[in-house]
C-alpha cells in the first residue's frame, strides 16, 4: 500500500534521512513540513527534492490554521512528527523556544491531526497513524548501573530539552487514550551520520579537527551514549509507522555504548588515517593532540543505554551499522561533502528562504 506521509522537521538531521529513505527505497508519497529554523536545511534533501512524490511546506507547527490547510491539501495517511528544538546546550541557554515548539507545537499538531482524522471515513480513520518521534533522554540518567532503558522505564528528564520532549510524549499518548487518535511513540538513542548540524558533538569534532581547532570534550569525557547511525534510525521509523501497533512505544538503539572521549579519539584516529595532519600542524602528532577538556554541562547525564529488543522482536528491525562502520562512513561523508557543511558554517544555506 502506498502511504501519503507528512514528515514534520524533514529539513533537519533525522527528518531528512527519513525523507531520503522514503523517496529512495519505498513507494510512499512525502510532504515535508518544516519552518526552517537555524537547524533546517533543504540542501539535506537536495538528492530527492525533484521526485514527483515529494512536496515541501514551510510551516510552523505552532500555526494551527496553516496546519489545517496542509492536512486538507495533502490528505496524509500518516504523520511522522520530528519537528523539534533538539540541542541540549541551547535548551539550557534559552528554554522558551523548546517549550513553544516541543510542547505547544506538538499540542497544536496533535489537534490539527485530530480535526483532520475526525472527518475521515471509517476505513481511513482506522488506517491513519500519528508517529511521535522522541529521545531516550526522557528516561534520565543510568549513572552507576548496568541497566538499560526499556519502554516501561519511568520518565526522569534532566534538561529543559528532555523535559519538553517528555511532555510531548505524554501528550501524544494522551491523545490516543482520550480521543482515540492512533498515535505511536518511539524513543531513540543518540544519532550520528551524514547531514548532522555542526553544533553536535561528532560533526563539531570532525570540522574543528580539519580546521586545526581545539576539540572540546565536556568534563572528563566519561559520559556514555548509545550511538545509532541515522540511516538505521530512519529505517526503524518507517517500520514503526507502517507496521507498528497503535498505542505502543518502541525504543530504538544501536547497541553501541561509547564514552564521549572514546568517540572523539576514534574520529581522530580515522582522520589520522584519511587526512594526515599537514606539516605545519604536525607538532600535535595526531588530531588527538587537539583534544581540550572544558567545563561540564550543568545537569549532564552520565549514561544512556537502550534495550531495543521489543522493536527487534515485534518488527524485526536491527541496526545494519556497527559504530566502527558507521563512524567511518560519517567521517568520509564530511570529507566528501565539504560544500554542504561550508555553506552551513558560512550561513549561506539560509539565504533566500522566507523569513530569513
Ligand atoms: P534537528 O534540530 O536537526 O531538526 C529539527 C527540524 O525541525 C529542523 O528542520 C527545524 O527547522 C524543524 N523545526 C524546528 N521547530 C519547528 C517548528 N516550530 N515548526 C516546524 N518545524 C520546526 O533535529 P534532529 O536531530 O533531526 O531530531 C529530530 C527529532 O528526533 C527531534 O524530535 C528529536 O527530539 C528526536 N531525536 C533526536 C535524536 C538525535 O540524536 N539527534 C535522538 C533521538 C530523538
Coordinates of C-alpha atoms and ligand atoms in Angstrom, one line a residue:
X1 CA 0.0 0.0 0.0
X2 CA 1.2 3.5 -0.9
X3 CA 1.0 5.9 2.1
X4 CA 1.0 9.7 2.0
X5 CA 3.3 10.6 4.8
X6 CA 3.5 14.0 6.3
X7 CA 7.0 14.4 7.8
X8 CA 7.5 17.3 10.2
X9 CA 11.0 18.6 10.6
X10 CA 12.0 17.0 7.3
X11 CA 14.7 19.6 6.7
X12 CA 16.5 18.5 9.9
X13 CA 19.1 15.9 10.5
X14 CA 16.9 12.8 11.1
X15 CA 13.9 14.0 9.2
X16 CA 16.0 14.5 6.0
X17 CA 17.3 10.9 6.4
X18 CA 13.7 9.7 6.8
X19 CA 12.7 11.6 3.6
X20 CA 15.7 10.3 1.6
X21 CA 14.9 6.8 2.7
X22 CA 11.1 7.1 2.0
X23 CA 11.7 8.5 -1.5
X24 CA 14.8 6.4 -2.3
X25 CA 13.6 3.0 -1.0
X26 CA 9.8 3.0 -0.7
X27 CA 6.8 3.9 -3.0
X28 CA 5.3 6.3 -0.5
X29 CA 4.5 10.0 -1.1
X30 CA 6.0 12.5 1.2
X31 CA 5.2 16.0 2.3
X32 CA 8.0 17.8 4.2
X33 CA 6.6 20.3 6.7
X34 CA 9.3 22.4 8.3
X35 CA 9.5 26.0 9.5
X36 CA 13.2 26.1 8.5
X37 CA 14.7 27.1 11.9
X38 CA 18.5 27.5 12.0
X39 CA 18.6 23.7 12.1
X40 CA 16.5 23.2 8.9
X41 CA 18.4 22.9 5.7
X42 CA 16.7 22.0 2.4
X43 CA 20.1 21.2 0.9
X44 CA 19.9 18.0 3.0
X45 CA 17.0 16.7 0.8
X46 CA 18.5 18.0 -2.5
X47 CA 19.1 14.5 -3.7
X48 CA 15.4 13.7 -3.7
X49 CA 13.6 17.0 -4.0
X50 CA 12.9 16.6 -7.7
X51 CA 10.8 13.5 -7.1
X52 CA 7.2 13.8 -8.2
X53 CA 6.3 12.0 -4.9
X54 CA 7.8 14.9 -2.8
X55 CA 6.5 18.3 -1.8
X56 CA 7.5 21.0 0.8
X57 CA 5.5 23.3 3.0
X58 CA 7.3 26.0 5.0
X59 CA 5.0 26.0 8.0
X60 CA 5.5 26.3 11.8
X61 CA 3.9 23.5 13.8
X62 CA 2.6 26.3 16.1
X63 CA 0.4 27.6 13.4
X64 CA -2.9 25.7 13.6
X65 CA -4.7 27.2 10.6
X66 CA -1.6 26.6 8.3
X67 CA -1.5 23.0 9.6
X68 CA -5.2 22.6 8.7
X69 CA -4.5 23.8 5.2
X70 CA -1.7 21.3 4.8
X71 CA -3.8 18.4 6.1
X72 CA -6.6 19.4 3.7
X73 CA -4.4 19.7 0.7
X74 CA -2.1 16.7 1.2
X75 CA -4.6 14.3 2.8
X76 CA -1.9 12.3 4.7
X77 CA -2.4 8.7 5.7
X78 CA 0.3 9.1 8.4
X79 CA 2.2 11.8 10.2
X80 CA 5.8 11.3 11.3
X81 CA 6.5 14.1 13.8
X82 CA 10.1 15.0 14.1
X83 CA 10.0 18.8 14.2
X84 CA 11.6 20.0 17.4
X85 CA 14.2 22.1 19.0
X86 CA 16.9 19.4 19.6
X87 CA 20.1 20.8 21.1
X88 CA 20.5 20.4 24.9
X89 CA 23.0 23.3 25.2
X90 CA 20.6 25.7 23.5
X91 CA 17.8 24.5 25.8
X92 CA 19.9 25.4 28.9
X93 CA 20.7 28.9 27.4
X94 CA 17.1 29.6 26.3
X95 CA 14.4 27.1 27.2
X96 CA 11.5 29.2 25.9
X97 CA 11.6 28.1 22.3
X98 CA 11.8 24.5 23.5
X99 CA 8.5 24.9 25.4
X100 CA 7.0 26.6 22.5
X101 CA 7.9 24.2 19.7
X102 CA 8.3 20.8 21.5
X103 CA 5.3 21.2 23.8
X104 CA 2.8 23.8 22.4
X105 CA 3.8 22.9 18.8
X106 CA 3.2 19.2 19.4
X107 CA -0.1 20.0 21.0
X108 CA -1.1 22.2 18.1
X109 CA -0.1 19.5 15.6
X110 CA -2.0 16.8 17.6
X111 CA -5.1 19.0 17.5
X112 CA -4.8 19.7 13.7
X113 CA -4.3 15.9 13.2
X114 CA -7.3 15.2 15.3
X115 CA -9.6 17.6 13.4
X116 CA -8.5 16.1 10.1
X117 CA -8.8 12.5 11.4
X118 CA -12.3 13.1 12.9
X119 CA -13.6 13.9 9.4
X120 CA -12.1 10.9 7.7
X121 CA -14.3 7.9 6.5
X122 CA -14.1 5.0 9.0
X123 CA -11.6 2.9 6.9
X124 CA -9.2 5.8 6.6
X125 CA -9.7 6.7 10.2
X126 CA -8.6 3.2 11.3
X127 CA -5.6 3.2 8.9
X128 CA -4.3 6.7 10.0
X129 CA -1.2 6.9 12.1
X130 CA 0.4 9.7 14.1
X131 CA 4.0 8.7 14.9
X132 CA 5.7 10.9 17.5
X133 CA 9.5 10.7 17.4
X134 CA 11.3 11.2 20.7
X135 CA 14.5 10.6 22.5
X136 CA 15.9 8.3 25.2
X137 CA 16.9 11.4 27.2
X138 CA 13.3 11.4 28.6
X139 CA 14.4 8.5 30.8
X140 CA 17.1 10.4 32.6
X141 CA 20.4 9.1 33.8
X142 CA 21.6 5.5 34.3
X143 CA 24.7 6.6 36.2
X144 CA 26.3 3.8 38.3
X145 CA 24.1 0.9 37.0
X146 CA 24.2 -1.6 34.2
X147 CA 20.5 -1.1 33.5
X148 CA 19.1 -0.4 30.1
X149 CA 16.1 1.8 29.2
X150 CA 13.0 -0.2 28.4
X151 CA 9.7 1.0 27.2
X152 CA 8.4 0.9 30.8
X153 CA 11.3 2.8 32.4
X154 CA 9.9 5.8 34.4
X155 CA 10.5 9.2 32.9
X156 CA 13.1 11.4 34.8
X157 CA 14.3 14.1 32.3
X158 CA 17.2 16.2 33.4
X159 CA 17.4 19.1 30.9
X160 CA 14.9 21.6 29.5
X161 CA 15.2 19.8 26.2
X162 CA 14.5 16.3 27.6
X163 CA 11.7 17.7 29.9
X164 CA 10.0 19.3 26.9
X165 CA 10.3 16.0 24.9
X166 CA 8.9 14.1 27.8
X167 CA 5.9 16.4 27.9
X168 CA 5.3 15.9 24.2
X169 CA 5.5 12.1 24.5
X170 CA 2.8 12.3 27.2
X171 CA 0.6 14.4 25.0
X172 CA 0.9 12.0 22.1
X173 CA -0.1 9.1 24.4
X174 CA -2.9 11.0 26.0
X175 CA -4.4 11.9 22.6
X176 CA -4.6 8.2 21.8
X177 CA -6.0 7.2 25.2
X178 CA -8.5 10.1 25.4
X179 CA -9.5 10.8 21.8
X180 CA -8.6 7.5 20.1
X181 CA -6.1 9.3 17.7
X182 CA -3.9 6.4 16.5
X183 CA -0.6 7.5 17.9
X184 CA 2.7 5.6 18.4
X185 CA 5.8 6.8 20.1
X186 CA 9.5 5.9 19.6
X187 CA 12.4 6.8 21.9
X188 CA 15.8 6.7 20.3
X189 CA 19.4 7.0 21.4
X190 CA 22.0 9.5 20.1
X191 CA 22.1 9.6 16.3
X192 CA 25.1 10.4 14.1
X193 CA 25.8 10.3 10.4
X194 CA 25.6 12.5 7.2
X195 CA 24.0 16.0 7.2
X196 CA 24.4 16.4 11.0
X197 CA 24.3 20.1 12.0
X198 CA 27.9 21.1 13.0
X199 CA 26.9 22.1 16.6
X200 CA 26.5 18.5 17.6
X201 CA 29.5 16.5 19.1
X202 CA 30.5 14.3 16.2
X203 CA 30.4 16.8 13.3
X204 CA 31.8 19.5 15.6
X205 CA 34.8 17.4 16.3
X206 CA 35.4 16.4 12.7
X207 CA 35.1 20.0 11.4
X208 CA 37.2 21.5 14.2
X209 CA 39.9 18.9 13.7
X210 CA 40.0 19.6 9.9
X211 CA 40.4 23.3 10.8
X212 CA 43.2 22.6 13.4
X213 CA 41.0 24.0 16.2
X214 CA 40.6 22.6 19.8
X215 CA 38.3 19.6 20.1
X216 CA 36.2 20.4 23.2
X217 CA 35.2 17.5 25.5
X218 CA 32.8 18.1 28.4
X219 CA 34.2 17.3 31.9
X220 CA 36.5 14.2 31.7
X221 CA 34.7 12.8 28.6
X222 CA 33.3 9.8 30.6
X223 CA 29.7 10.4 29.6
X224 CA 28.3 7.2 27.9
X225 CA 25.9 7.4 24.9
X226 CA 24.4 4.6 22.8
X227 CA 25.2 5.7 19.3
X228 CA 22.9 4.9 16.3
X229 CA 23.7 5.6 12.6
X230 CA 21.0 7.9 11.4
X231 CA 20.0 5.8 8.4
X232 CA 19.4 2.8 10.7
X233 CA 17.1 5.1 12.7
X234 CA 15.3 6.2 9.5
X235 CA 14.7 2.5 8.6
X236 CA 13.3 1.8 12.1
X237 CA 11.0 4.7 12.0
X238 CA 9.5 3.7 8.7
X239 CA 9.0 0.1 10.0
X240 CA 7.2 1.6 13.1
X241 CA 4.9 4.0 11.2
X242 CA 3.9 1.3 8.6
X243 CA 3.8 -1.8 10.8
X244 CA 3.8 -0.8 14.5
X245 CA 0.9 -1.2 16.9
X246 CA -1.2 1.8 17.8
X247 CA -0.7 3.0 21.3
X248 CA 2.7 1.3 21.6
X249 CA 6.1 2.7 22.4
X250 CA 9.2 1.3 20.8
X251 CA 12.8 2.0 22.0
X252 CA 15.4 2.3 19.2
X253 CA 19.1 1.9 19.9
X254 CA 22.3 1.0 18.3
X255 CA 23.8 -1.4 20.9
X256 CA 26.9 0.9 20.8
X257 CA 27.7 2.3 24.2
X258 CA 30.7 4.6 24.0
X259 CA 32.3 7.2 26.2
X260 CA 32.4 10.6 24.6
X261 CA 36.2 10.7 24.9
X262 CA 36.3 7.3 23.1
X263 CA 34.1 8.8 20.3
X264 CA 36.4 11.8 19.9
X265 CA 39.5 9.6 19.9
X266 CA 38.1 7.3 17.3
X267 CA 37.3 10.3 15.0
X268 CA 40.9 11.5 15.5
X269 CA 42.3 8.1 14.5
X270 CA 40.2 7.9 11.4
X271 CA 41.3 11.4 10.4
X272 CA 44.9 10.5 11.1
X273 CA 44.5 7.7 8.6
X274 CA 42.4 9.5 6.0
X275 CA 43.8 13.1 6.1
X276 CA 47.1 13.1 8.0
X277 CA 47.9 16.4 9.6
X278 CA 49.7 18.9 7.4
X279 CA 53.4 19.6 8.1
X280 CA 52.7 22.9 9.9
X281 CA 50.4 21.2 12.3
X282 CA 52.4 18.1 12.9
X283 CA 53.8 19.2 16.2
X284 CA 50.5 17.8 17.6
X285 CA 51.4 14.4 16.2
X286 CA 47.8 13.3 15.9
X287 CA 44.5 15.1 15.9
X288 CA 44.2 13.7 19.4
X289 CA 46.7 16.5 20.4
X290 CA 43.8 19.0 19.8
X291 CA 41.5 17.4 22.5
X292 CA 40.7 20.0 25.2
X293 CA 38.7 19.3 28.3
X294 CA 36.1 22.0 29.0
X295 CA 33.8 22.7 32.0
X296 CA 31.0 20.1 32.1
X297 CA 27.4 21.0 31.1
X298 CA 25.1 21.6 34.1
X299 CA 22.8 18.6 34.8
X300 CA 24.8 16.4 32.4
X301 CA 23.5 12.8 32.4
X302 CA 26.4 10.3 32.7
X303 CA 24.9 7.3 30.9
X304 CA 22.1 6.4 28.5
X305 CA 21.6 2.9 27.1
X306 CA 18.7 1.4 25.2
X307 CA 17.1 -2.0 25.3
X308 CA 15.9 -2.3 21.7
X309 CA 14.7 -5.9 22.0
X310 CA 11.0 -5.1 21.6
X311 CA 11.3 -3.5 18.1
X312 CA 13.6 -6.4 17.1
X313 CA 11.2 -9.0 18.4
X314 CA 8.0 -7.4 17.1
X315 CA 9.1 -5.7 13.8
X316 CA 12.3 -7.5 13.0
X317 CA 14.4 -4.3 13.0
X318 CA 18.1 -4.4 13.8
X319 CA 20.7 -1.8 13.0
X320 CA 22.8 -2.5 9.9
X321 CA 25.8 -0.5 11.0
X322 CA 28.2 -1.1 13.9
X323 CA 29.7 2.0 15.5
X324 CA 33.0 1.3 13.7
X325 CA 31.4 1.1 10.2
X326 CA 29.0 4.0 10.8
X327 CA 31.6 6.4 12.2
X328 CA 34.0 5.6 9.3
X329 CA 31.2 6.3 6.8
X330 CA 30.4 9.5 8.7
X331 CA 33.9 10.9 8.7
X332 CA 34.3 10.0 5.0
X333 CA 31.0 11.8 4.2
X334 CA 32.2 15.0 5.8
X335 CA 35.4 14.7 3.8
X336 CA 33.5 14.2 0.6
X337 CA 30.7 16.8 1.2
X338 CA 32.6 19.9 2.1
X339 CA 30.3 22.1 0.1
X340 CA 27.3 21.1 2.3
X341 CA 29.0 22.0 5.6
X342 CA 30.9 25.0 4.4
X343 CA 27.5 26.5 3.4
X344 CA 26.2 25.7 6.9
X345 CA 29.2 27.3 8.6
X346 CA 29.0 30.4 6.4
X347 CA 25.2 30.8 6.9
X348 CA 24.7 30.6 3.1
X349 CA 22.3 27.7 3.5
X350 CA 19.8 30.1 4.9
X351 CA 20.0 32.7 2.1
X352 CA 16.8 33.2 0.1
X353 CA 14.4 31.5 2.5
X354 CA 11.2 33.0 3.7
X355 CA 11.7 34.9 6.9
X356 CA 15.5 34.8 6.6
Ligands
LIG1 P1 17.2 18.9 14.1 O1 17.4 20.0 15.1 O2 18.3 18.6 13.2 O3 15.9 19.2 13.1 C1 14.7 19.7 13.6 C2 13.9 20.2 12.4 O4 12.7 20.7 12.9 C3 14.6 21.4 11.6 O5 14.5 21.1 10.3 C4 13.8 22.6 12.0 O6 13.7 23.6 11.0 C5 12.4 22.0 12.3 N1 11.6 22.8 13.2 C6 12.0 23.3 14.4 N2 11.0 24.0 15.0 C7 9.9 23.9 14.2 C8 8.6 24.4 14.2 N3 8.2 25.1 15.2 N4 7.8 24.1 13.2 C9 8.2 23.3 12.1 N5 9.5 22.9 12.0 C10 10.3 23.1 13.0 O7 16.7 17.6 14.9 P2 17.0 16.1 14.7 O8 18.3 15.8 15.4 O9 16.8 15.8 13.3 O10 15.9 15.5 15.6 C11 14.6 15.2 15.1 C12 13.7 14.6 16.1 O11 14.3 13.4 16.6 C13 13.5 15.5 17.3 O12 12.2 15.4 17.7 C14 14.4 15.0 18.4 O13 13.9 15.2 19.7 C15 14.4 13.5 18.0 N6 15.6 12.7 18.4 C16 16.9 13.2 18.0 C17 18.0 12.4 18.4 C18 19.4 12.9 17.9 O14 20.4 12.2 18.3 N7 19.5 13.9 17.1 C19 17.8 11.2 19.0 C20 16.6 10.8 19.4 C21 15.5 11.5 19.0

